[in-house]
PDB file of C-alpha atoms in Angstrom:
ATOM      1  CA  MET A   1       0.000   0.000   0.000  1.00  0.00           C
ATOM      2  CA  LEU A   2       2.762   2.453   0.915  1.00  0.00           C
ATOM      3  CA  ILE A   3       4.571   1.868  -2.376  1.00  0.00           C
ATOM      4  CA  LEU A   4       1.394   2.332  -4.417  1.00  0.00           C
ATOM      5  CA  ALA A   5       0.404   5.402  -2.404  1.00  0.00           C
ATOM      6  CA  PHE A   6       3.787   7.044  -2.943  1.00  0.00           C
ATOM      7  CA  VAL A   7       3.919   6.371  -6.695  1.00  0.00           C
ATOM      8  CA  PHE A   8       0.315   7.199  -7.580  1.00  0.00           C
ATOM      9  CA  THR A   9      -0.044  10.157  -5.228  1.00  0.00           C
ATOM     10  CA  ILE A  10       2.832  11.840  -7.020  1.00  0.00           C
ATOM     11  CA  LEU A  11       1.682  10.734 -10.479  1.00  0.00           C
ATOM     12  CA  PHE A  12      -1.950  11.826 -10.130  1.00  0.00           C
ATOM     13  CA  GLY A  13      -1.537  14.316  -7.301  1.00  0.00           C
ATOM     14  CA  ILE A  14       0.333  16.890  -9.352  1.00  0.00           C
ATOM     15  CA  PRO A  15      -2.491  17.473 -11.904  1.00  0.00           C
ATOM     16  CA  VAL A  16      -5.078  17.373  -9.082  1.00  0.00           C
ATOM     17  CA  TYR A  17      -3.159  20.030  -7.168  1.00  0.00           C
ATOM     18  CA  ILE A  18      -2.792  22.276 -10.229  1.00  0.00           C
ATOM     19  CA  LEU A  19      -6.429  21.922 -11.289  1.00  0.00           C
ATOM     20  CA  SER A  20      -7.672  22.542  -7.754  1.00  0.00           C
ATOM     21  CA  PHE A  21      -6.694  26.207  -7.910  1.00  0.00           C
ATOM     22  CA  ASN A  22      -9.669  26.871 -10.180  1.00  0.00           C
ATOM     23  CA  LYS A  23     -12.951  25.734  -8.616  1.00  0.00           C
ATOM     24  CA  LYS A  24     -14.500  25.259 -12.053  1.00  0.00           C
ATOM     25  CA  HIS A  25     -11.856  22.667 -12.895  1.00  0.00           C
ATOM     26  CA  TYR A  26     -12.531  20.284 -10.019  1.00  0.00           C
ATOM     27  CA  LYS A  27     -14.609  18.029 -12.283  1.00  0.00           C
ATOM     28  CA  TYR A  28     -11.402  17.483 -14.306  1.00  0.00           C
ATOM     29  CA  ALA A  29      -9.293  17.043 -11.173  1.00  0.00           C
ATOM     30  CA  TYR A  30     -11.787  14.447  -9.999  1.00  0.00           C
ATOM     31  CA  ARG A  31     -10.927  12.232 -12.967  1.00  0.00           C
ATOM     32  CA  PHE A  32      -7.378  11.977 -11.651  1.00  0.00           C
ATOM     33  CA  VAL A  33      -8.713  11.342  -8.147  1.00  0.00           C
ATOM     34  CA  ARG A  34     -10.712   8.405  -9.505  1.00  0.00           C
ATOM     35  CA  TRP A  35      -7.709   7.045 -11.427  1.00  0.00           C
ATOM     36  CA  TRP A  36      -5.705   7.240  -8.203  1.00  0.00           C
ATOM     37  CA  SER A  37      -8.489   5.356  -6.418  1.00  0.00           C
ATOM     38  CA  TYR A  38      -8.631   2.652  -9.110  1.00  0.00           C
ATOM     39  CA  CYS A  39      -4.870   2.151  -8.995  1.00  0.00           C
ATOM     40  CA  MET A  40      -4.819   1.980  -5.194  1.00  0.00           C
ATOM     41  CA  PHE A  41      -7.853  -0.297  -4.790  1.00  0.00           C
ATOM     42  CA  PHE A  42      -7.282  -2.745  -7.620  1.00  0.00           C
ATOM     43  CA  GLY A  43      -3.485  -2.497  -7.365  1.00  0.00           C
ATOM     44  CA  MET A  44      -3.712  -3.948  -3.846  1.00  0.00           C
ATOM     45  CA  GLY A  45      -5.603  -6.924  -5.223  1.00  0.00           C
ATOM     46  CA  LEU A  46      -8.986  -5.793  -3.936  1.00  0.00           C
ATOM     47  CA  ARG A  47     -12.236  -6.309  -5.829  1.00  0.00           C
ATOM     48  CA  TYR A  48     -15.901  -5.622  -5.113  1.00  0.00           C
ATOM     49  CA  ASP A  49     -19.384  -6.852  -6.002  1.00  0.00           C
ATOM     50  CA  LEU A  50     -22.190  -4.287  -6.201  1.00  0.00           C
ATOM     51  CA  THR A  51     -25.728  -5.327  -5.304  1.00  0.00           C
ATOM     52  CA  ARG A  52     -28.554  -2.870  -5.876  1.00  0.00           C
ATOM     53  CA  LEU A  53     -31.232  -3.158  -3.193  1.00  0.00           C
ATOM     54  CA  SER A  54     -33.130  -0.170  -4.615  1.00  0.00           C
ATOM     55  CA  ASP A  55     -34.274   0.799  -8.102  1.00  0.00           C
ATOM     56  CA  GLN A  56     -33.869   4.520  -7.377  1.00  0.00           C
ATOM     57  CA  LYS A  57     -31.746   6.227 -10.022  1.00  0.00           C
ATOM     58  CA  LEU A  58     -29.363   9.100  -9.342  1.00  0.00           C
ATOM     59  CA  ASP A  59     -29.718  12.378 -11.214  1.00  0.00           C
ATOM     60  CA  LYS A  60     -26.417  13.476 -12.760  1.00  0.00           C
ATOM     61  CA  ASN A  61     -27.392  17.109 -12.238  1.00  0.00           C
ATOM     62  CA  GLN A  62     -28.251  16.696  -8.538  1.00  0.00           C
ATOM     63  CA  GLN A  63     -25.832  17.150  -5.647  1.00  0.00           C
ATOM     64  CA  TYR A  64     -26.042  14.416  -3.014  1.00  0.00           C
ATOM     65  CA  VAL A  65     -24.695  13.566   0.406  1.00  0.00           C
ATOM     66  CA  PHE A  66     -23.166  10.085   0.082  1.00  0.00           C
ATOM     67  CA  ILE A  67     -22.832   8.010   3.243  1.00  0.00           C
ATOM     68  CA  SER A  68     -21.810   4.501   4.241  1.00  0.00           C
ATOM     69  CA  ASN A  69     -20.533   2.615   7.230  1.00  0.00           C
ATOM     70  CA  HIS A  70     -16.783   3.115   7.756  1.00  0.00           C
ATOM     71  CA  THR A  71     -14.709  -0.060   7.892  1.00  0.00           C
ATOM     72  CA  SER A  72     -11.280   0.652   6.394  1.00  0.00           C
ATOM     73  CA  ILE A  73      -9.130   3.339   4.821  1.00  0.00           C
ATOM     74  CA  MET A  74      -9.995   1.647   1.519  1.00  0.00           C
ATOM     75  CA  ASP A  75     -13.584   2.900   1.887  1.00  0.00           C
ATOM     76  CA  ILE A  76     -12.316   6.215   0.523  1.00  0.00           C
ATOM     77  CA  MET A  77     -11.020   4.702  -2.705  1.00  0.00           C
ATOM     78  CA  LEU A  78     -14.122   2.543  -3.098  1.00  0.00           C
ATOM     79  CA  MET A  79     -16.470   5.518  -2.731  1.00  0.00           C
ATOM     80  CA  CYS A  80     -14.593   7.406  -5.470  1.00  0.00           C
ATOM     81  CA  ILE A  81     -14.870   4.381  -7.755  1.00  0.00           C
ATOM     82  CA  LEU A  82     -18.619   4.124  -7.149  1.00  0.00           C
ATOM     83  CA  CYS A  83     -19.317   7.831  -7.704  1.00  0.00           C
ATOM     84  CA  ALA A  84     -18.469   8.126 -11.383  1.00  0.00           C
ATOM     85  CA  ASP A  85     -21.007  10.793 -12.351  1.00  0.00           C
ATOM     86  CA  HIS A  86     -20.876  12.935  -9.219  1.00  0.00           C
ATOM     87  CA  PRO A  87     -17.587  14.630  -8.322  1.00  0.00           C
ATOM     88  CA  ILE A  88     -17.323  14.155  -4.572  1.00  0.00           C
ATOM     89  CA  CYS A  89     -15.585  16.002  -1.753  1.00  0.00           C
ATOM     90  CA  PHE A  90     -14.861  14.239   1.506  1.00  0.00           C
ATOM     91  CA  VAL A  91     -15.363  15.635   4.965  1.00  0.00           C
ATOM     92  CA  GLY A  92     -12.271  14.358   6.718  1.00  0.00           C
ATOM     93  CA  LYS A  93     -10.038  14.716   9.741  1.00  0.00           C
ATOM     94  CA  LYS A  94      -7.667  17.675   9.870  1.00  0.00           C
ATOM     95  CA  GLU A  95      -4.910  15.363  11.137  1.00  0.00           C
ATOM     96  CA  LEU A  96      -4.496  13.863   7.641  1.00  0.00           C
ATOM     97  CA  VAL A  97      -2.933  17.132   6.472  1.00  0.00           C
ATOM     98  CA  LYS A  98       0.251  16.010   8.252  1.00  0.00           C
ATOM     99  CA  ILE A  99       0.832  13.162   5.784  1.00  0.00           C
ATOM    100  CA  PRO A 100       3.657  14.176   3.405  1.00  0.00           C
ATOM    101  CA  ILE A 101       2.597  15.020  -0.176  1.00  0.00           C
ATOM    102  CA  PHE A 102      -0.901  13.565   0.320  1.00  0.00           C
ATOM    103  CA  GLY A 103      -1.715  16.177   2.952  1.00  0.00           C
ATOM    104  CA  THR A 104      -0.885  19.055   0.625  1.00  0.00           C
ATOM    105  CA  ILE A 105      -3.363  17.794  -1.958  1.00  0.00           C
ATOM    106  CA  TYR A 106      -5.909  16.668   0.629  1.00  0.00           C
ATOM    107  CA  LYS A 107      -6.368  20.149   2.093  1.00  0.00           C
ATOM    108  CA  ARG A 108      -6.964  21.570  -1.392  1.00  0.00           C
ATOM    109  CA  ILE A 109      -9.863  19.309  -2.340  1.00  0.00           C
ATOM    110  CA  CYS A 110     -11.470  18.156   0.934  1.00  0.00           C
ATOM    111  CA  VAL A 111     -13.440  19.794   3.712  1.00  0.00           C
ATOM    112  CA  MET A 112     -11.290  19.417   6.797  1.00  0.00           C
ATOM    113  CA  VAL A 113     -12.695  19.328  10.297  1.00  0.00           C
ATOM    114  CA  ASP A 114     -10.984  19.514  13.669  1.00  0.00           C
ATOM    115  CA  ARG A 115     -13.313  17.384  15.762  1.00  0.00           C
ATOM    116  CA  LYS A 116     -11.885  18.893  18.955  1.00  0.00           C
ATOM    117  CA  SER A 117     -13.035  22.365  17.876  1.00  0.00           C
ATOM    118  CA  ALA A 118     -16.721  23.287  18.067  1.00  0.00           C
ATOM    119  CA  ARG A 119     -16.065  26.212  15.742  1.00  0.00           C
ATOM    120  CA  SER A 120     -14.495  23.947  13.119  1.00  0.00           C
ATOM    121  CA  ARG A 121     -17.375  21.467  13.330  1.00  0.00           C
ATOM    122  CA  ALA A 122     -19.928  24.261  12.932  1.00  0.00           C
ATOM    123  CA  ASP A 123     -18.083  25.738   9.944  1.00  0.00           C
ATOM    124  CA  VAL A 124     -18.250  22.436   8.058  1.00  0.00           C
ATOM    125  CA  TYR A 125     -21.818  23.181   6.947  1.00  0.00           C
ATOM    126  CA  ARG A 126     -20.809  26.465   5.313  1.00  0.00           C
ATOM    127  CA  ARG A 127     -17.838  24.936   3.528  1.00  0.00           C
ATOM    128  CA  CYS A 128     -19.861  21.944   2.331  1.00  0.00           C
ATOM    129  CA  ALA A 129     -22.541  24.306   1.024  1.00  0.00           C
ATOM    130  CA  GLU A 130     -19.875  26.106  -0.993  1.00  0.00           C
ATOM    131  CA  LYS A 131     -18.700  22.813  -2.474  1.00  0.00           C
ATOM    132  CA  MET A 132     -22.271  21.920  -3.440  1.00  0.00           C
ATOM    133  CA  GLU A 133     -22.823  25.318  -5.061  1.00  0.00           C
ATOM    134  CA  GLU A 134     -19.778  24.531  -7.206  1.00  0.00           C
ATOM    135  CA  GLY A 135     -21.562  21.382  -8.414  1.00  0.00           C
ATOM    136  CA  ASN A 136     -19.932  18.818  -6.132  1.00  0.00           C
ATOM    137  CA  SER A 137     -21.434  16.186  -3.875  1.00  0.00           C
ATOM    138  CA  ILE A 138     -20.294  15.446  -0.340  1.00  0.00           C
ATOM    139  CA  VAL A 139     -19.144  12.204   1.283  1.00  0.00           C
ATOM    140  CA  ILE A 140     -19.440  11.801   5.046  1.00  0.00           C
ATOM    141  CA  PHE A 141     -18.906   8.633   7.051  1.00  0.00           C
ATOM    142  CA  PRO A 142     -21.436   9.186   9.880  1.00  0.00           C
ATOM    143  CA  GLU A 143     -19.554   7.000  12.346  1.00  0.00           C
ATOM    144  CA  GLY A 144     -16.805   9.633  12.296  1.00  0.00           C
ATOM    145  CA  GLY A 145     -14.031   7.081  11.849  1.00  0.00           C
ATOM    146  CA  VAL A 146     -13.235   3.396  11.814  1.00  0.00           C
ATOM    147  CA  PRO A 147     -14.072   1.960  15.267  1.00  0.00           C
ATOM    148  CA  ASP A 148     -10.984   0.766  17.162  1.00  0.00           C
ATOM    149  CA  ASP A 149     -12.977  -2.177  18.500  1.00  0.00           C
ATOM    150  CA  THR A 150     -13.157  -4.595  15.560  1.00  0.00           C
ATOM    151  CA  SER A 151     -16.115  -6.401  17.160  1.00  0.00           C
ATOM    152  CA  ILE A 152     -18.327  -3.328  16.558  1.00  0.00           C
ATOM    153  CA  ILE A 153     -20.346  -3.937  13.414  1.00  0.00           C
ATOM    154  CA  LEU A 154     -21.796  -0.431  13.252  1.00  0.00           C
ATOM    155  CA  ASP A 155     -20.900   2.454  15.550  1.00  0.00           C
ATOM    156  CA  GLU A 156     -23.225   5.270  16.610  1.00  0.00           C
ATOM    157  CA  PHE A 157     -23.924   7.875  13.907  1.00  0.00           C
ATOM    158  CA  LYS A 158     -23.064  11.536  14.355  1.00  0.00           C
ATOM    159  CA  ASP A 159     -25.486  14.254  13.197  1.00  0.00           C
ATOM    160  CA  GLY A 160     -23.416  16.086  10.565  1.00  0.00           C
ATOM    161  CA  ALA A 161     -24.462  14.339   7.353  1.00  0.00           C
ATOM    162  CA  PHE A 162     -28.147  14.520   8.174  1.00  0.00           C
ATOM    163  CA  THR A 163     -28.131  18.140   9.291  1.00  0.00           C
ATOM    164  CA  LEU A 164     -26.285  19.020   6.079  1.00  0.00           C
ATOM    165  CA  SER A 165     -28.809  17.124   3.961  1.00  0.00           C
ATOM    166  CA  SER A 166     -31.763  18.803   5.626  1.00  0.00           C
ATOM    167  CA  LYS A 167     -30.260  22.310   5.583  1.00  0.00           C
ATOM    168  CA  HIS A 168     -29.347  22.258   1.908  1.00  0.00           C
ATOM    169  CA  ASN A 169     -32.119  20.001   0.591  1.00  0.00           C
ATOM    170  CA  SER A 170     -29.634  17.430  -0.683  1.00  0.00           C
ATOM    171  CA  PRO A 171     -30.809  13.799  -0.829  1.00  0.00           C
ATOM    172  CA  ILE A 172     -28.770  11.188   1.018  1.00  0.00           C
ATOM    173  CA  VAL A 173     -27.417   8.225  -0.927  1.00  0.00           C
ATOM    174  CA  VAL A 174     -26.864   5.202   1.306  1.00  0.00           C
ATOM    175  CA  PHE A 175     -24.291   2.471   0.693  1.00  0.00           C
ATOM    176  CA  THR A 176     -23.278  -0.446   2.898  1.00  0.00           C
ATOM    177  CA  PHE A 177     -19.695  -1.751   2.689  1.00  0.00           C
ATOM    178  CA  ILE A 178     -18.933  -5.272   3.876  1.00  0.00           C
ATOM    179  CA  GLY A 179     -15.649  -7.165   3.959  1.00  0.00           C
ATOM    180  CA  LEU A 180     -12.964  -4.483   3.820  1.00  0.00           C
ATOM    181  CA  LYS A 181     -12.601  -4.528   7.600  1.00  0.00           C
ATOM    182  CA  GLU A 182     -11.634  -8.201   7.413  1.00  0.00           C
ATOM    183  CA  ILE A 183      -9.477  -7.864   4.298  1.00  0.00           C
ATOM    184  CA  PHE A 184      -7.462  -4.730   5.114  1.00  0.00           C
ATOM    185  CA  PRO A 185      -5.739  -4.415   7.515  1.00  0.00           C
ATOM    186  CA  PHE A 186      -4.748  -8.019   6.990  1.00  0.00           C
ATOM    187  CA  ASP A 187      -6.691 -10.853   8.557  1.00  0.00           C
ATOM    188  CA  ASN A 188      -5.191 -14.212   7.607  1.00  0.00           C
ATOM    189  CA  SER A 189      -8.379 -16.028   8.514  1.00  0.00           C
ATOM    190  CA  LYS A 190     -10.190 -14.229   5.687  1.00  0.00           C
ATOM    191  CA  GLY A 191      -7.440 -14.410   3.121  1.00  0.00           C
ATOM    192  CA  TYR A 192      -5.847 -11.633   1.077  1.00  0.00           C
ATOM    193  CA  PRO A 193      -6.418 -10.225  -1.430  1.00  0.00           C
ATOM    194  CA  GLY A 194     -10.174 -10.371  -1.316  1.00  0.00           C
ATOM    195  CA  LYS A 195     -13.509  -9.160  -2.577  1.00  0.00           C
ATOM    196  CA  ALA A 196     -15.721  -6.684  -0.744  1.00  0.00           C
ATOM    197  CA  LYS A 197     -19.494  -6.547  -0.940  1.00  0.00           C
ATOM    198  CA  VAL A 198     -21.182  -3.238  -1.714  1.00  0.00           C
ATOM    199  CA  TYR A 199     -24.917  -2.713  -1.296  1.00  0.00           C
ATOM    200  CA  TYR A 200     -26.702   0.275  -2.768  1.00  0.00           C
ATOM    201  CA  ASN A 201     -29.524   0.937  -0.318  1.00  0.00           C
ATOM    202  CA  GLY A 202     -31.171   3.843  -2.125  1.00  0.00           C
ATOM    203  CA  VAL A 203     -31.861   7.550  -1.642  1.00  0.00           C
ATOM    204  CA  LEU A 204     -33.409   9.303   1.370  1.00  0.00           C
ATOM    205  CA  ASP A 205     -35.625  12.368   0.944  1.00  0.00           C
ATOM    206  CA  PRO A 206     -34.045  15.465   2.551  1.00  0.00           C
ATOM    207  CA  SER A 207     -37.465  16.820   3.516  1.00  0.00           C
ATOM    208  CA  ASP A 208     -37.416  14.489   6.534  1.00  0.00           C
ATOM    209  CA  SER A 209     -36.005  15.820   9.781  1.00  0.00           C
ATOM    210  CA  PRO A 210     -32.280  15.255  10.502  1.00  0.00           C
ATOM    211  CA  ARG A 211     -33.277  12.934  13.345  1.00  0.00           C
ATOM    212  CA  ASP A 212     -35.459  10.808  11.038  1.00  0.00           C
ATOM    213  CA  LEU A 213     -32.780  10.742   8.334  1.00  0.00           C
ATOM    214  CA  LYS A 214     -30.199   9.619  10.873  1.00  0.00           C
ATOM    215  CA  LEU A 215     -32.428   6.889  12.277  1.00  0.00           C
ATOM    216  CA  SER A 216     -33.543   5.662   8.854  1.00  0.00           C
ATOM    217  CA  SER A 217     -30.023   5.429   7.429  1.00  0.00           C
ATOM    218  CA  PHE A 218     -28.646   3.763  10.567  1.00  0.00           C
ATOM    219  CA  GLU A 219     -31.387   1.131  10.573  1.00  0.00           C
ATOM    220  CA  THR A 220     -30.993   0.545   6.827  1.00  0.00           C
ATOM    221  CA  ILE A 221     -27.248  -0.073   7.044  1.00  0.00           C
ATOM    222  CA  LYS A 222     -27.578  -2.091  10.255  1.00  0.00           C
ATOM    223  CA  LYS A 223     -30.231  -4.333   8.686  1.00  0.00           C
ATOM    224  CA  THR A 224     -28.032  -4.960   5.632  1.00  0.00           C
ATOM    225  CA  LEU A 225     -25.039  -5.802   7.827  1.00  0.00           C
ATOM    226  CA  LEU A 226     -26.999  -8.174  10.056  1.00  0.00           C
ATOM    227  CA  GLN A 227     -28.532  -9.980   7.090  1.00  0.00           C
ATOM    228  CA  HIS A 228     -25.058 -10.519   5.663  1.00  0.00           C
ATOM    229  CA  TYR A 229     -23.329 -11.685   8.844  1.00  0.00           C
ATOM    230  CA  ASN A 230     -26.248 -13.880   9.911  1.00  0.00           C
TER     231      ASN A 230
END
């Protein structure tokens, strides 16, 4: 992973960094982001199967809030691969800026949040709204991170994604990721490389209250996870 990350971050990161200076060019920068994601994900020997549990179609001209459970760092690459027609911006931890090379590019194209700062958390909504006005969609992992306890199937959801959806009338697209937690980091009992399962659960109407959106998405993902593991 480290070798691939070094090579492809430099190869694709340079055009992403240059294009990111003009907000109108992010849709072109996003192509390089997706190529980086493909090279990282498939280059590590990972694969995925997509199962559609909903017939709801996505509108190419609509901005969405994409969410899923968070199981591995590879969730980031997988989400970029899935979102071909909707340039996405991630809401991510400020600490990632410290990573050499990657951090420089990361802070140009993502919405960073310092979870220890109430002011930073509150300002996320404004910055996400700006990204949406530029024609981009937003990705938030509602769990806030990958749980340290590997026995936790689904951690408690935070409010951010659902408040954002309700405030800006942006539908929520729900995915469930299964298998990456067992595959990477390595788990010899599962074998490596491996294939992840992706379930498309559908789209939630932003007219619902943030509380209802949060509950509905949590129950949807939890149900999909339990059906798989049982």
